Amino acid sequence: MNDNFKKSNDYQSRWGFYLVSETLNGRVAMIALVIIILLEAFTKKTLLDIVSTFIN
């Protein structure tokens, strides 16, 4: 095994992505989820209803 494995914060995970990008993807997904929940709470509509009004 690599000696620098534990020293590095950017190790390759078992899915083929890197730790930094996984953390970034998780944060982006969490922010998107919060925005969707707040949007639905304030408009009292589901996300599909909101998107369908923009399409039509």
XYZ file of C-alpha atoms in Angstrom:
56
model
C 0.000 0.000 0.000
C 1.116 3.562 -0.597
C 2.928 5.226 2.324
C 1.353 8.601 1.519
C -2.168 7.155 1.590
C -3.107 8.435 5.058
C -1.394 11.807 4.584
C -3.377 12.738 1.495
C -6.823 14.323 1.711
C -7.468 13.616 -1.965
C -7.344 9.831 -2.011
C -9.215 7.825 -4.609
C -12.317 6.234 -3.227
C -13.870 2.937 -4.212
C -16.303 4.642 -6.619
C -13.518 6.204 -8.643
C -14.119 9.772 -7.479
C -11.893 11.779 -5.217
C -12.713 12.833 -1.672
C -12.736 16.548 -2.455
C -15.163 16.170 -5.341
C -17.408 13.872 -3.296
C -17.581 16.491 -0.550
C -18.323 19.212 -3.091
C -21.034 17.109 -4.744
C -22.610 16.432 -1.350
C -22.668 20.110 -0.461
C -24.138 21.106 -3.820
C -26.827 18.435 -3.495
C -27.670 19.556 0.043
C -27.945 23.216 -1.005
C -30.137 22.252 -3.974
C -32.393 20.189 -1.717
C -32.795 23.063 0.757
C -33.606 25.473 -2.080
C -36.231 23.084 -3.463
C -37.815 22.589 -0.037
C -37.923 26.343 0.634
C -39.337 27.018 -2.828
C -42.083 24.477 -2.307
C -42.835 25.777 1.183
C -43.183 29.402 0.106
C -45.094 28.807 -3.136
C -47.272 25.981 -1.756
C -46.717 24.121 -5.045
C -44.676 21.084 -5.918
C -41.546 21.402 -7.992
C -43.256 19.779 -10.973
C -46.062 22.364 -10.860
C -43.536 25.198 -10.757
C -41.544 23.784 -13.680
C -44.688 23.153 -15.717
C -45.736 26.799 -15.363
C -42.381 27.889 -16.803
C -42.698 25.426 -19.712
C -46.241 26.466 -20.636
